[in-house]
Short mmCIF file of C-alpha atoms in Angstrom, two decimals:
data_model
loop_
_atom_site.label_atom_id
_atom_site.label_comp_id
_atom_site.label_asym_id
_atom_site.label_seq_id
_atom_site.Cartn_x
_atom_site.Cartn_y
_atom_site.Cartn_z
CA MET A 1244 32.42 30.94 37.12
CA SER A 1245 29.28 28.28 37.00
CA GLY A 1246 28.90 25.78 34.17
CA GLY A 1247 27.12 22.33 33.80
CA THR A 1248 24.06 22.53 31.45
CA ASP A 1249 20.25 21.30 32.44
CA ALA A 1250 21.04 17.49 30.54
CA VAL A 1251 23.36 17.13 33.19
CA GLU A 1252 21.17 18.48 36.47
CA LYS A 1253 18.58 15.78 35.25
CA ARG A 1254 21.04 12.85 35.82
CA GLY A 1255 21.62 13.93 39.27
CA TYR A 1256 24.35 16.13 39.67
CA ARG A 1257 25.86 19.48 38.86
CA LEU A 1258 29.08 20.94 38.34
CA ASN A 1259 29.71 24.42 39.49
CA TYR A 1260 33.25 26.39 38.01
CA ARG A 1261 33.67 29.32 40.20
CA GLU A 1262 36.85 31.38 41.18
CA GLU A 1263 37.41 29.01 44.23
CA GLY A 1264 37.22 25.99 42.52
CA VAL A 1265 35.39 23.24 40.99
CA PHE A 1266 32.26 22.22 42.68
CA LEU A 1267 29.96 19.23 42.90
CA VAL A 1268 26.69 18.76 43.90
CA VAL A 1269 24.72 15.24 43.91
CA TYR A 1270 21.30 15.51 44.31
CA PRO A 1271 18.88 13.17 46.51
CA PHE A 1272 17.35 10.73 45.11
CA GLU A 1273 13.66 11.87 45.68
CA GLU A 1274 14.66 14.65 43.64
CA CYS A 1275 16.29 13.43 40.73
CA GLY A 1276 14.65 9.86 40.58
CA LYS A 1277 17.97 7.89 40.23
CA ILE A 1278 20.71 6.56 41.92
CA VAL A 1279 24.31 8.12 40.72
CA GLY A 1280 27.09 6.16 41.20
CA VAL A 1281 30.73 6.70 41.94
CA ALA A 1282 31.70 5.50 38.33
CA GLU A 1283 29.54 7.73 36.38
CA LEU A 1284 31.00 10.64 38.20
CA PHE A 1285 34.36 9.85 37.37
CA ASP A 1286 33.51 9.21 33.72
CA LEU A 1287 32.36 12.88 33.98
CA VAL A 1288 35.31 14.52 35.40
CA LYS A 1289 37.13 12.92 33.05
CA ARG A 1290 35.24 13.74 29.64
CA LYS A 1291 35.22 17.32 31.39
CA ASN A 1292 39.02 17.15 31.77
CA ILE A 1293 38.72 18.26 35.00
CA ASP A 1294 42.60 18.40 36.35
CA ASN A 1295 43.96 17.54 39.65
CA TYR A 1296 40.44 16.30 40.97
CA ASP A 1297 40.50 15.22 44.83
CA SER A 1298 38.96 11.30 44.22
CA GLU A 1299 37.89 11.12 48.07
CA LYS A 1300 35.91 14.20 47.53
CA ILE A 1301 33.67 12.74 45.07
CA ILE A 1302 33.24 9.70 46.89
CA GLU A 1303 32.05 11.94 49.84
CA ALA A 1304 29.77 13.74 47.88
CA VAL A 1305 28.10 10.60 46.29
CA GLU A 1306 28.15 8.78 50.11
CA LYS A 1307 27.86 11.75 52.65
CA ASP A 1308 26.97 14.59 51.39
CA ILE A 1309 24.05 14.23 49.41
CA GLY A 1310 22.63 17.82 48.36
CA LYS A 1311 25.97 19.89 49.53
CA GLU A 1312 27.86 21.48 47.46
CA VAL A 1313 31.50 19.86 47.80
CA LYS A 1314 35.48 21.26 46.07
CA ILE A 1315 36.50 18.31 44.02
CA ALA A 1316 39.51 20.43 42.03
CA PRO A 1317 40.93 23.78 42.01
CA PRO A 1318 39.78 26.71 39.94
CA GLN A 1319 39.79 26.18 36.29
CA GLU A 1320 38.23 27.04 33.05
CA GLU A 1321 35.30 24.64 32.19
CA TYR A 1322 36.14 22.06 29.03
CA LYS A 1323 32.87 22.30 26.89
CA ILE A 1324 31.58 19.51 25.21
CA ASP A 1325 29.19 19.96 21.94
CA ALA A 1326 26.23 18.03 20.87
CA HIS A 1327 27.38 15.49 18.68
CA ILE A 1328 25.33 12.74 16.79
CA LYS A 1329 25.18 9.25 15.77
CA ILE A 1330 24.58 8.38 12.45
CA ILE A 1331 21.86 5.10 11.82
CA ILE A 1332 21.62 3.44 8.34
CA SER A 1333 19.01 1.23 7.75
CA HIS A 1334 19.85 -2.20 6.50
CA HIS A 1335 18.75 -1.57 3.22
CA LYS A 1336 20.53 1.76 2.86
CA MET A 1337 17.16 3.45 2.19
CA ARG A 1338 16.84 5.14 5.44
CA ALA A 1339 19.54 7.57 7.24
CA SER A 1340 18.03 8.42 10.97
CA ILE A 1341 20.53 10.56 13.78
CA ILE A 1342 20.37 10.20 17.63
CA ILE A 1343 21.56 13.79 18.94
CA GLU A 1344 23.71 13.09 22.16
CA PRO A 1345 23.48 16.44 24.48
CA PRO A 1346 25.71 19.23 24.93
CA ASP A 1347 27.36 19.30 28.24
CA GLY A 1348 28.87 23.17 28.64
CA GLY A 1349 28.82 23.80 24.93
CA GLU A 1350 26.36 24.33 21.81
CA MET A 1351 24.04 22.67 19.82
CA LEU A 1352 24.84 21.22 16.23
CA SER A 1353 23.92 23.69 13.50
CA SER A 1354 21.75 22.28 10.59
CA GLU A 1355 24.94 23.05 8.36
CA GLN A 1356 27.31 20.93 10.83
CA ILE A 1357 24.52 18.21 10.61
CA ILE A 1358 24.47 18.22 6.96
CA ASN A 1359 28.47 17.84 6.85
CA ALA A 1360 28.27 14.74 9.53
CA LEU A 1361 25.76 12.75 6.97
CA GLU A 1362 28.06 13.95 3.82
CA ASN A 1363 31.09 13.07 5.82
CA GLU A 1364 29.58 9.62 5.97
CA ASN A 1365 28.52 9.71 2.05
CA ILE A 1366 24.76 10.23 2.87
CA VAL A 1367 23.88 12.58 0.02
CA PHE A 1368 20.77 11.72 -1.30
CA GLY A 1369 17.15 12.40 -0.17
CA ILE A 1370 18.24 14.37 2.77
CA ASP A 1371 15.24 16.08 4.62
CA HIS A 1372 16.86 19.60 4.82
CA GLU A 1373 13.39 20.66 6.72
CA THR A 1374 13.65 18.03 9.48
CA VAL A 1375 17.30 19.03 10.11
CA ASP A 1376 16.31 22.51 10.22
CA THR A 1377 14.00 21.92 13.00
CA ILE A 1378 15.75 19.38 15.18
CA SER A 1379 18.53 22.03 14.83
CA ARG A 1380 16.70 24.89 16.25
CA TYR A 1381 14.85 22.52 18.32
CA PRO A 1382 16.85 19.63 19.36
CA VAL A 1383 15.13 16.36 20.73
CA TYR A 1384 18.06 14.25 22.41
CA GLY A 1385 18.46 10.80 22.75
CA GLN A 1386 15.75 9.50 19.94
CA GLU A 1387 16.26 8.24 16.84
CA ILE A 1388 14.97 11.00 13.96
CA GLU A 1389 15.07 10.19 10.23
CA VAL A 1390 16.79 12.66 7.98
CA ALA A 1391 17.13 10.92 4.49
CA HIS A 1392 14.88 8.99 2.60
CA GLY A 1393 15.91 6.92 -0.70
CA SER A 1394 14.07 6.70 -3.51
CA ASP A 1395 12.15 3.64 -4.23
CA PRO A 1396 12.55 1.88 -7.89
CA VAL A 1397 9.48 1.92 -9.86
CA ASN A 1398 8.95 -1.64 -10.87
CA GLY A 1399 8.30 -2.63 -14.21
CA GLU A 1400 4.50 -3.39 -15.37
CA ASN A 1401 3.85 -7.37 -15.71
CA ALA A 1402 2.93 -8.40 -19.39
CA LYS A 1403 -0.92 -8.68 -19.94
CA MET A 1404 -2.90 -10.40 -22.08
CA GLN A 1405 -5.46 -9.02 -24.17
CA TYR A 1406 -8.39 -11.02 -25.30
CA HIS A 1407 -10.23 -11.19 -28.49
CA PHE A 1408 -13.29 -13.04 -26.88
CA LYS A 1409 -15.38 -12.61 -24.25
CA LEU A 1410 -14.67 -13.64 -21.07
CA SER A 1411 -17.73 -12.98 -19.64
CA LYS A 1412 -20.90 -13.18 -21.87
CA ASN A 1413 -23.97 -11.07 -21.33
CA THR A 1414 -26.32 -13.65 -19.80
CA VAL A 1415 -29.27 -11.50 -19.53
CA PRO A 1416 -32.01 -13.25 -21.41
CA LYS A 1417 -34.60 -11.37 -23.47
CA ILE A 1418 -37.94 -10.56 -22.05
CA LEU A 1419 -40.53 -10.01 -24.23
CA ASP A 1420 -43.25 -7.83 -24.14
CA ASP A 1421 -45.58 -10.26 -22.55
CA GLY A 1422 -43.77 -10.45 -19.48
CA LYS A 1423 -42.14 -13.70 -20.32
CA VAL A 1424 -38.63 -14.59 -20.45
CA ASP A 1425 -36.97 -15.75 -23.84
CA PHE A 1426 -34.60 -18.65 -22.50
CA ARG A 1427 -34.44 -19.99 -26.21
CA GLN A 1428 -32.30 -17.60 -27.75
CA LEU A 1429 -29.30 -16.37 -25.36
CA ASP A 1430 -27.15 -16.02 -28.18
CA LEU A 1431 -23.86 -17.61 -25.35
CA ILE A 1432 -21.36 -19.58 -27.43
CA ASP A 1433 -18.08 -17.58 -28.97
CA ASN A 1434 -17.62 -19.57 -32.08
CA VAL A 1435 -13.85 -18.77 -34.05
CA HIS A 1436 -12.45 -20.54 -36.82
CA ALA A 1437 -9.11 -22.17 -37.12
CA GLY A 1438 -6.38 -19.55 -36.94
CA ASP A 1439 -8.50 -17.12 -35.72
CA VAL A 1440 -6.42 -15.03 -32.81
CA LEU A 1441 -7.81 -15.43 -29.26
CA ILE A 1442 -4.76 -13.85 -27.21
CA THR A 1443 -2.46 -11.01 -28.15
CA VAL A 1444 0.15 -10.64 -25.41
CA ILE A 1445 1.67 -6.57 -24.11
CA PRO A 1446 5.04 -7.32 -23.48
CA PRO A 1447 6.84 -6.17 -19.96
CA THR A 1448 8.27 -2.98 -18.88
CA ALA A 1449 11.54 -2.33 -17.40
CA GLY A 1450 10.85 0.09 -15.19
CA THR A 1451 12.68 3.11 -13.30
CA PRO A 1452 15.76 2.81 -11.17
CA GLY A 1453 15.48 4.67 -7.69
CA LYS A 1454 18.65 6.03 -5.30
CA ASN A 1455 19.57 4.87 -1.68
CA VAL A 1456 21.12 7.83 0.92
CA TYR A 1457 24.08 6.92 -0.40
CA GLY A 1458 23.11 7.87 -3.99
CA GLU A 1459 23.95 4.66 -5.04
CA GLU A 1460 21.20 3.40 -7.99
CA ILE A 1461 18.44 0.73 -7.31
CA PRO A 1462 17.78 -1.37 -10.18
CA PRO A 1463 13.94 -2.01 -10.32
CA ILE A 1464 12.36 -5.12 -10.79
CA SER A 1465 11.64 -5.80 -14.47
CA GLY A 1466 7.80 -6.93 -15.27
CA LYS A 1467 7.40 -10.38 -15.72
CA PRO A 1468 6.43 -12.20 -18.55
CA VAL A 1469 2.91 -13.97 -18.95
CA ILE A 1470 2.54 -17.79 -19.57
CA LEU A 1471 -0.27 -17.62 -22.42
CA PRO A 1472 -3.28 -20.29 -20.95
CA LYS A 1473 -2.51 -22.54 -23.94
CA GLY A 1474 -5.47 -25.19 -23.54
CA LYS A 1475 -6.87 -27.97 -26.23
CA ASN A 1476 -6.93 -27.26 -29.52
CA VAL A 1477 -5.08 -24.05 -29.71
CA LYS A 1478 -1.39 -23.34 -30.17
CA ILE A 1479 1.02 -20.53 -29.76
CA THR A 1480 2.76 -18.29 -32.61
CA GLU A 1481 6.51 -18.42 -32.82
CA ASN A 1482 7.14 -15.20 -31.31
CA GLY A 1483 5.18 -16.31 -28.47
CA LEU A 1484 3.29 -13.11 -28.27
CA LYS A 1485 -0.16 -14.58 -29.85
CA LEU A 1486 -2.45 -17.39 -28.71
CA ILE A 1487 -4.63 -18.86 -32.13
CA ALA A 1488 -7.28 -20.95 -32.64
CA ALA A 1489 -5.99 -24.61 -33.83
CA ILE A 1490 -9.76 -25.74 -34.89
CA ASP A 1491 -13.49 -24.59 -35.56
CA GLY A 1492 -15.48 -24.82 -32.39
CA GLN A 1493 -15.99 -22.90 -29.26
CA VAL A 1494 -13.91 -20.99 -26.84
CA ILE A 1495 -13.93 -22.29 -23.36
CA VAL A 1496 -12.04 -21.02 -20.41
CA ALA A 1497 -11.97 -23.88 -17.92
CA ASP A 1498 -9.07 -24.25 -15.13
CA ARG A 1499 -7.67 -20.62 -16.51
CA LYS A 1500 -6.74 -22.47 -19.56
CA VAL A 1501 -8.14 -21.16 -23.00
CA ASN A 1502 -9.87 -24.17 -24.97
CA VAL A 1503 -11.55 -24.60 -28.42
CA TYR A 1504 -14.07 -27.26 -27.85
CA SER A 1505 -16.18 -29.18 -30.53
CA LEU A 1506 -19.98 -29.96 -29.78
CA TYR A 1507 -21.76 -33.24 -28.66
CA GLU A 1508 -25.14 -33.10 -29.13
CA VAL A 1509 -27.87 -35.54 -27.81
CA ASN A 1510 -31.10 -35.37 -30.18
CA GLY A 1511 -33.60 -37.31 -27.85
CA ASN A 1512 -33.47 -37.34 -23.88
CA VAL A 1513 -30.60 -38.65 -21.71
CA ASP A 1514 -32.06 -41.93 -20.83
CA ASN A 1515 -31.20 -45.27 -20.73
CA SER A 1516 -30.73 -45.15 -24.74
CA THR A 1517 -27.56 -42.42 -23.95
CA GLY A 1518 -26.72 -43.72 -20.12
CA ASN A 1519 -24.49 -40.72 -18.51
CA ILE A 1520 -22.70 -38.43 -20.74
CA ASN A 1521 -19.15 -37.43 -19.97
CA PHE A 1522 -17.93 -35.32 -22.65
CA ILE A 1523 -14.44 -33.21 -23.21
CA GLY A 1524 -16.52 -30.15 -24.71
CA ASN A 1525 -19.86 -28.63 -24.97
CA VAL A 1526 -22.84 -30.67 -24.63
CA VAL A 1527 -26.32 -30.11 -26.09
CA VAL A 1528 -29.23 -32.27 -25.17
CA LYS A 1529 -32.42 -31.70 -27.46
CA GLY A 1530 -34.96 -33.66 -25.06
CA ASN A 1531 -35.02 -33.87 -21.58
CA VAL A 1532 -32.50 -35.21 -18.96
CA LEU A 1533 -34.55 -38.19 -16.78
CA THR A 1534 -33.87 -38.59 -12.93
CA GLY A 1535 -30.85 -40.61 -12.06
CA PHE A 1536 -28.71 -39.83 -15.03
CA SER A 1537 -26.07 -37.32 -15.26
CA ILE A 1538 -23.91 -34.96 -17.77
CA GLU A 1539 -20.45 -34.18 -16.85
CA ALA A 1540 -18.88 -31.63 -19.57
CA GLY A 1541 -15.85 -29.93 -20.25
CA GLY A 1542 -17.40 -26.92 -21.70
CA THR A 1543 -21.05 -25.73 -21.61
CA VAL A 1544 -24.28 -27.99 -21.22
CA GLU A 1545 -27.51 -26.69 -22.71
CA VAL A 1546 -30.92 -28.78 -22.14
CA ARG A 1547 -33.53 -27.45 -24.42
CA GLY A 1548 -36.11 -29.55 -22.31
CA VAL A 1549 -36.84 -30.45 -18.68
CA VAL A 1550 -34.28 -31.53 -16.23
CA GLU A 1551 -35.92 -34.01 -13.53
CA GLY A 1552 -33.42 -35.51 -10.55
CA ALA A 1553 -30.23 -35.60 -12.71
CA VAL A 1554 -27.05 -34.35 -11.57
CA ILE A 1555 -24.97 -31.89 -14.50
CA LYS A 1556 -21.47 -30.71 -13.91
CA ALA A 1557 -19.86 -28.24 -16.31
CA ALA A 1558 -16.79 -26.22 -16.57
CA GLY A 1559 -18.62 -23.93 -18.43
CA ASP A 1560 -22.36 -22.40 -18.40
CA ILE A 1561 -25.34 -24.74 -17.62
CA ILE A 1562 -28.41 -23.31 -19.83
CA LEU A 1563 -31.74 -25.07 -18.98
CA HIS A 1564 -34.15 -23.73 -21.45
CA ARG A 1565 -37.56 -25.21 -19.59
CA GLY A 1566 -36.13 -25.48 -16.43
CA MET A 1567 -35.30 -27.88 -13.65
CA GLN A 1568 -37.81 -29.98 -11.36
CA GLY A 1569 -35.07 -31.49 -9.01
CA LEU A 1570 -37.37 -34.16 -6.76
CA GLY A 1571 -34.98 -33.18 -4.18
CA LYS A 1572 -32.32 -35.26 -6.00
CA GLY A 1573 -31.42 -32.51 -8.72
CA VAL A 1574 -27.87 -31.19 -8.73
CA LEU A 1575 -26.18 -28.26 -11.20
CA ILE A 1576 -22.71 -27.51 -10.57
CA THR A 1577 -20.42 -25.24 -12.89
CA ASP A 1578 -17.17 -23.17 -12.73
CA GLY A 1579 -19.52 -20.59 -15.22
CA ASN A 1580 -23.02 -19.18 -14.94
CA ILE A 1581 -26.80 -21.24 -14.60
CA ILE A 1582 -29.44 -20.11 -16.67
CA ALA A 1583 -32.67 -21.68 -16.30
CA LYS A 1584 -36.40 -20.67 -16.79
CA TYR A 1585 -37.10 -22.20 -13.23
CA ILE A 1586 -35.53 -24.28 -10.70
CA GLU A 1587 -37.13 -26.68 -7.93
CA HIS A 1588 -36.34 -28.86 -5.39
CA SER A 1589 -32.68 -28.63 -6.60
CA SER A 1590 -29.11 -27.76 -5.26
CA LEU A 1591 -27.31 -25.39 -7.15
CA THR A 1592 -23.20 -24.21 -7.34
CA ALA A 1593 -22.25 -21.63 -9.56
CA LYS A 1594 -18.79 -19.56 -9.15
CA GLY A 1595 -20.57 -17.22 -11.52
CA ASP A 1596 -23.79 -15.87 -11.89
CA ILE A 1597 -27.15 -17.42 -11.64
CA LYS A 1598 -30.27 -15.95 -14.00
CA SER A 1599 -33.48 -17.61 -13.51
CA GLU A 1600 -37.60 -16.89 -13.18
CA ALA A 1601 -38.27 -18.89 -9.81
CA ILE A 1602 -36.45 -21.00 -7.96
CA MET A 1603 -38.14 -22.52 -5.09
CA HIS A 1604 -37.05 -24.65 -2.18
CA SER A 1605 -33.39 -25.12 -3.22
CA THR A 1606 -30.10 -24.87 -1.75
CA VAL A 1607 -28.14 -21.78 -3.97
CA GLN A 1608 -24.56 -21.11 -3.71
CA CYS A 1609 -23.55 -18.48 -6.07
CA GLY A 1610 -20.08 -16.96 -6.26
CA GLY A 1611 -21.20 -13.62 -8.60
CA SER A 1612 -25.08 -11.92 -8.44
CA LEU A 1613 -28.29 -13.85 -8.30
CA GLU A 1614 -30.88 -12.35 -10.85
CA LEU A 1615 -34.96 -13.43 -10.70
CA ALA A 1616 -36.10 -12.00 -13.43
CA GLY A 1617 -39.13 -12.51 -15.97
CA LYS A 1618 -42.93 -12.33 -15.13
CA LYS A 1619 -42.61 -14.03 -11.57
CA GLY A 1620 -38.95 -12.77 -10.55
CA LEU A 1621 -39.29 -15.45 -7.32
CA ILE A 1622 -36.92 -17.14 -4.93
CA VAL A 1623 -39.13 -19.21 -1.99
CA GLY A 1624 -37.88 -21.54 0.40
CA GLY A 1625 -34.28 -23.10 0.81
CA ALA A 1626 -31.20 -21.28 1.90
CA THR A 1627 -29.36 -19.13 -0.86
CA ARG A 1628 -25.99 -17.83 -0.39
CA VAL A 1629 -24.67 -15.43 -3.14
CA GLY A 1630 -21.08 -13.50 -3.06
CA LYS A 1631 -22.15 -9.90 -4.97
CA GLU A 1632 -25.76 -9.23 -4.79
CA VAL A 1633 -29.59 -10.54 -5.47
CA ILE A 1634 -32.17 -9.59 -7.68
CA ALA A 1635 -35.70 -10.20 -7.63
CA LYS A 1636 -39.07 -9.51 -7.73
CA VAL A 1637 -40.63 -11.41 -4.86
CA ILE A 1638 -38.88 -13.22 -1.86
CA GLY A 1639 -40.58 -15.96 0.42
CA SER A 1640 -44.06 -15.82 -0.05
CA PRO A 1641 -47.58 -15.00 1.63
CA MET A 1642 -47.84 -18.25 3.22
CA ALA A 1643 -44.26 -16.86 5.48
CA THR A 1644 -42.36 -19.89 3.74
CA VAL A 1645 -39.12 -19.67 5.92
CA THR A 1646 -36.63 -18.56 3.12
CA GLU A 1647 -32.69 -17.73 3.96
CA ILE A 1648 -30.89 -15.07 1.85
CA GLU A 1649 -27.32 -14.43 2.25
CA VAL A 1650 -24.75 -11.87 0.98
CA GLY A 1651 -21.90 -10.00 1.79
CA LEU A 1652 -17.98 -10.18 2.70
CA ASP A 1653 -16.07 -10.43 5.54
CA PRO A 1654 -17.01 -8.53 8.51
CA SER A 1655 -13.71 -7.75 9.92
CA LEU A 1656 -12.38 -6.06 7.17
CA ARG A 1657 -15.09 -3.67 7.41
CA GLU A 1658 -14.64 -3.51 11.07
CA ARG A 1659 -10.69 -2.70 10.88
CA HIS A 1660 -11.33 -0.16 7.89
CA LYS A 1661 -13.69 1.94 10.82
CA GLU A 1662 -11.19 1.75 13.54
CA LEU A 1663 -8.48 3.11 11.29
CA LYS A 1664 -10.34 5.82 9.50
CA GLU A 1665 -11.11 7.00 13.09
CA GLU A 1666 -7.52 6.73 14.06
CA ILE A 1667 -6.08 8.80 11.37
CA ALA A 1668 -8.93 11.30 11.95
CA SER A 1669 -7.65 11.49 15.66
CA MET A 1670 -4.20 11.69 15.04
CA GLU A 1671 -4.95 14.32 12.49
CA LEU A 1672 -6.41 16.21 15.04
CA GLU A 1673 -3.86 15.80 17.67
CA ILE A 1674 -0.80 16.50 14.87
CA LYS A 1675 -2.78 19.91 13.81
CA LYS A 1676 -3.14 20.74 17.49
CA ALA A 1677 0.56 20.65 18.18
CA GLY A 1678 1.00 22.59 15.09
CA GLN A 1679 -0.93 25.13 16.15
CA ALA A 1680 1.14 24.98 19.65
CA ILE A 1681 4.29 24.97 18.08
CA ASP A 1682 3.32 28.14 15.57
CA LEU A 1683 2.43 30.17 18.56
CA LEU A 1684 4.99 29.36 21.13
CA LYS A 1685 7.46 30.21 17.78
CA LYS A 1686 5.57 33.84 17.92
CA LEU A 1687 6.43 34.16 21.66
CA GLU A 1688 9.83 32.98 20.95
CA SER A 1689 10.32 35.73 18.03
CA MET A 1690 9.10 38.56 20.79
CA ASN A 1691 11.50 37.12 23.43
CA LYS A 1692 8.42 36.37 25.84
CA LEU A 1693 9.29 32.64 25.87
CA ASP A 1694 9.71 31.88 29.83
CA GLU A 1695 11.53 28.16 30.64
CA SER A 1696 7.86 26.53 31.52
CA LYS A 1697 6.84 27.52 27.87
CA LYS A 1698 9.74 26.14 26.16
CA ILE A 1699 9.12 22.94 27.86
CA ILE A 1700 5.81 22.97 26.29
CA LEU A 1701 7.57 23.75 22.79
CA ASP A 1702 9.94 20.76 23.41
CA LYS A 1703 6.93 18.55 24.03
CA SER A 1704 5.01 19.81 21.28
CA ILE A 1705 7.78 19.61 18.61
CA LYS A 1706 8.50 15.89 19.82
CA THR A 1707 5.14 14.77 19.53
CA LYS A 1708 4.48 16.55 16.00
CA LEU A 1709 7.47 14.12 14.87
CA PHE A 1710 6.11 11.23 16.73
CA LEU A 1711 2.74 11.35 15.38
CA ASP A 1712 4.23 12.34 11.95
CA ASN A 1713 6.06 9.09 11.67
CA ASN A 1714 2.93 6.74 12.59
CA ILE A 1715 0.16 8.51 10.78
CA SER A 1716 2.01 7.17 7.73
CA VAL A 1717 1.96 3.54 8.43
CA LEU A 1718 -1.92 3.67 9.48
CA LYS A 1719 -2.58 5.53 6.50
CA ASP A 1720 -0.94 2.60 4.00
CA GLU A 1721 -2.88 -0.14 6.05
CA TYR A 1722 -5.87 1.93 5.49
CA LEU A 1723 -5.32 2.28 1.51
CA LYS A 1724 -4.66 -0.96 1.67
CA ILE A 1725 -7.97 -2.09 3.04
CA ILE A 1726 -9.68 0.47 0.95
CA GLU A 1727 -8.49 -1.48 -1.93
CA ARG A 1728 -9.73 -4.82 -0.86
CA ILE A 1729 -13.01 -3.66 -0.16
CA GLU A 1730 -13.41 -1.89 -3.58
CA GLU A 1731 -12.05 -5.47 -5.09
CA GLU A 1732 -14.43 -7.39 -2.83
CA GLY A 1733 -17.58 -4.96 -2.92
CA ASN A 1734 -20.82 -4.52 -0.79
CA GLY A 1735 -23.30 -7.56 -0.83
CA LYS A 1736 -27.01 -6.03 -1.76
CA ILE A 1737 -30.27 -7.79 -2.20
CA LYS A 1738 -32.68 -5.74 -4.32
CA VAL A 1739 -36.60 -6.61 -3.95
CA GLN A 1740 -38.68 -5.00 -6.92
CA ASN A 1741 -42.00 -6.13 -5.40
CA THR A 1742 -42.16 -7.61 -2.32
CA VAL A 1743 -40.42 -9.55 0.44
CA TYR A 1744 -42.94 -11.45 2.71
CA PRO A 1745 -42.16 -12.49 6.45
CA GLY A 1746 -40.34 -15.93 7.28
CA THR A 1747 -37.56 -14.65 5.18
CA LYS A 1748 -34.18 -14.13 7.12
CA VAL A 1749 -31.75 -11.79 5.26
CA SER A 1750 -28.12 -11.98 6.35
CA ILE A 1751 -25.20 -9.49 4.92
CA GLY A 1752 -21.83 -10.29 6.32
CA SER A 1753 -22.48 -11.11 9.95
CA SER A 1754 -25.56 -8.95 10.30
CA VAL A 1755 -28.73 -10.44 10.34
CA MET A 1756 -32.48 -9.41 9.83
CA PHE A 1757 -35.88 -10.67 10.33
CA ILE A 1758 -38.42 -9.91 8.28
CA LYS A 1759 -41.84 -9.58 9.98
CA GLU A 1760 -44.16 -7.95 7.89
CA ASN A 1761 -44.72 -7.31 4.05
CA MET A 1762 -41.69 -5.20 2.34
CA GLN A 1763 -42.21 -3.79 -1.12
CA TYR A 1764 -39.55 -1.92 -3.42
CA ILE A 1765 -36.45 -1.91 -1.31
CA VAL A 1766 -32.88 -2.60 -0.92
CA PHE A 1767 -31.21 -4.50 1.79
CA TYR A 1768 -27.25 -3.10 2.54
CA ARG A 1769 -24.90 -3.11 5.05
CA ASP A 1770 -24.13 0.11 6.83
CA GLY A 1771 -21.36 -0.83 9.45
CA ALA A 1772 -22.73 -3.73 11.58
CA ASP A 1773 -26.17 -3.10 10.93
CA ILE A 1774 -28.38 -4.21 7.62
CA ARG A 1775 -30.64 -1.17 6.10
CA VAL A 1776 -33.10 -0.82 4.01
CA GLY A 1777 -33.32 1.88 1.39
CA GLN A 1778 -35.83 2.19 -1.61
CA TYR A 1779 -35.43 0.24 -4.99
CA VAL A 1780 -34.73 2.41 -8.10
CA LYS A 1781 -34.19 0.90 -11.19
#
């Protein structure tokens, strides 16, 4: 009689049970690729319950008779060892995995035995019966395989705030029949009265509990409450669910707080008669703002005359009905939007949007969109950096004036998105191939046409598929998160409604294009690492 298993042979030795006795063969190193120690063999004969074994013969088999069959014990029945599993529980009890130790002369565990072993360890929830059945029929030894997964709790939704005023104003000026832009009637002020509700709170929800692999309930995280953004001249109701105006005035969001401000009016110019203006609320100047003066406001600044080489800073919007001749000294800085008839030789910084009829030889920083509308719709000279998009009729000039326009998002984000897409597609193809190979080999097995070489291929195909299935889920999670970021940040675009002239430098992200000839009615956008040119469509 003979015994032993392939798993034993792979360790460099074999036991043969015959009528003459129990025989040991130790394979040479070049065949097994491993040096077998005497201690390991003694451990083997103990596990196999071999009686009356000859210790000296075991030592000789290792040290002298390599590759030869050596009798180490009298005849006896082989003690067969069935496969057994080690159960591993993740520290948060949400995953249960097993490691299968191979049988030695015995049998592989059935799916029922594996499930019974799990249940004996009180693992009763989220058992993957399909995976258990697969590894029982096509065992993978010595590798950790997940067989149960808990159910994550669904956390409650955070409280939300419902605003009863316009957070983003419609700052598109009216274009008159003659093509001019009316910067006088913008209707941008949100007037409120004392007692008006500004914000209503939608309370948080509790969520839905989950379960770990032991069937224990996992409480969800309840939604978080919100803190109403109480600023100046507003108050919170007793139930804490509403923010209301305390005075008549204009609603302004500044420093993430909702305020109601009154108005400061200058009936003439900002000059020596007024000095510099620093006011907590909104400022309206009915005249001009002369060179060397400044306005700082906690709300909106509206100038109905001309701004010269002055400095204007505002938490709200800056509205210049006639425009700005900055003389190289003009500065506009706002947390909101800038709206001006024209801007020349100035520096502009806006967290929101900028809208004008013409911007010439200026430095522009715009967190939102830049729109050049009206009869001219022109931007020429200087350097312009915009977060979202630029819309203009004309960029640059026929004299090839150097004009820099930059829009876009972090190029490394786009590159990682591309890499993940390719990796996932490649891995899905490999999973498909492995699945097809498994299906074909299983058909051969059902017809008793699966030889030893094909059994090895089947075993490798199943291992490959399990490995790829585990890894592709990680890549897909990262891919979805990147898509969410791209959707949030968007792609920068430059839309030209008429002509862009040579001398213009276009940058989108890390990609750059120099305009060398007149181009008309086009859109610049980024495709991968390149800037593409498409047709402008209204």
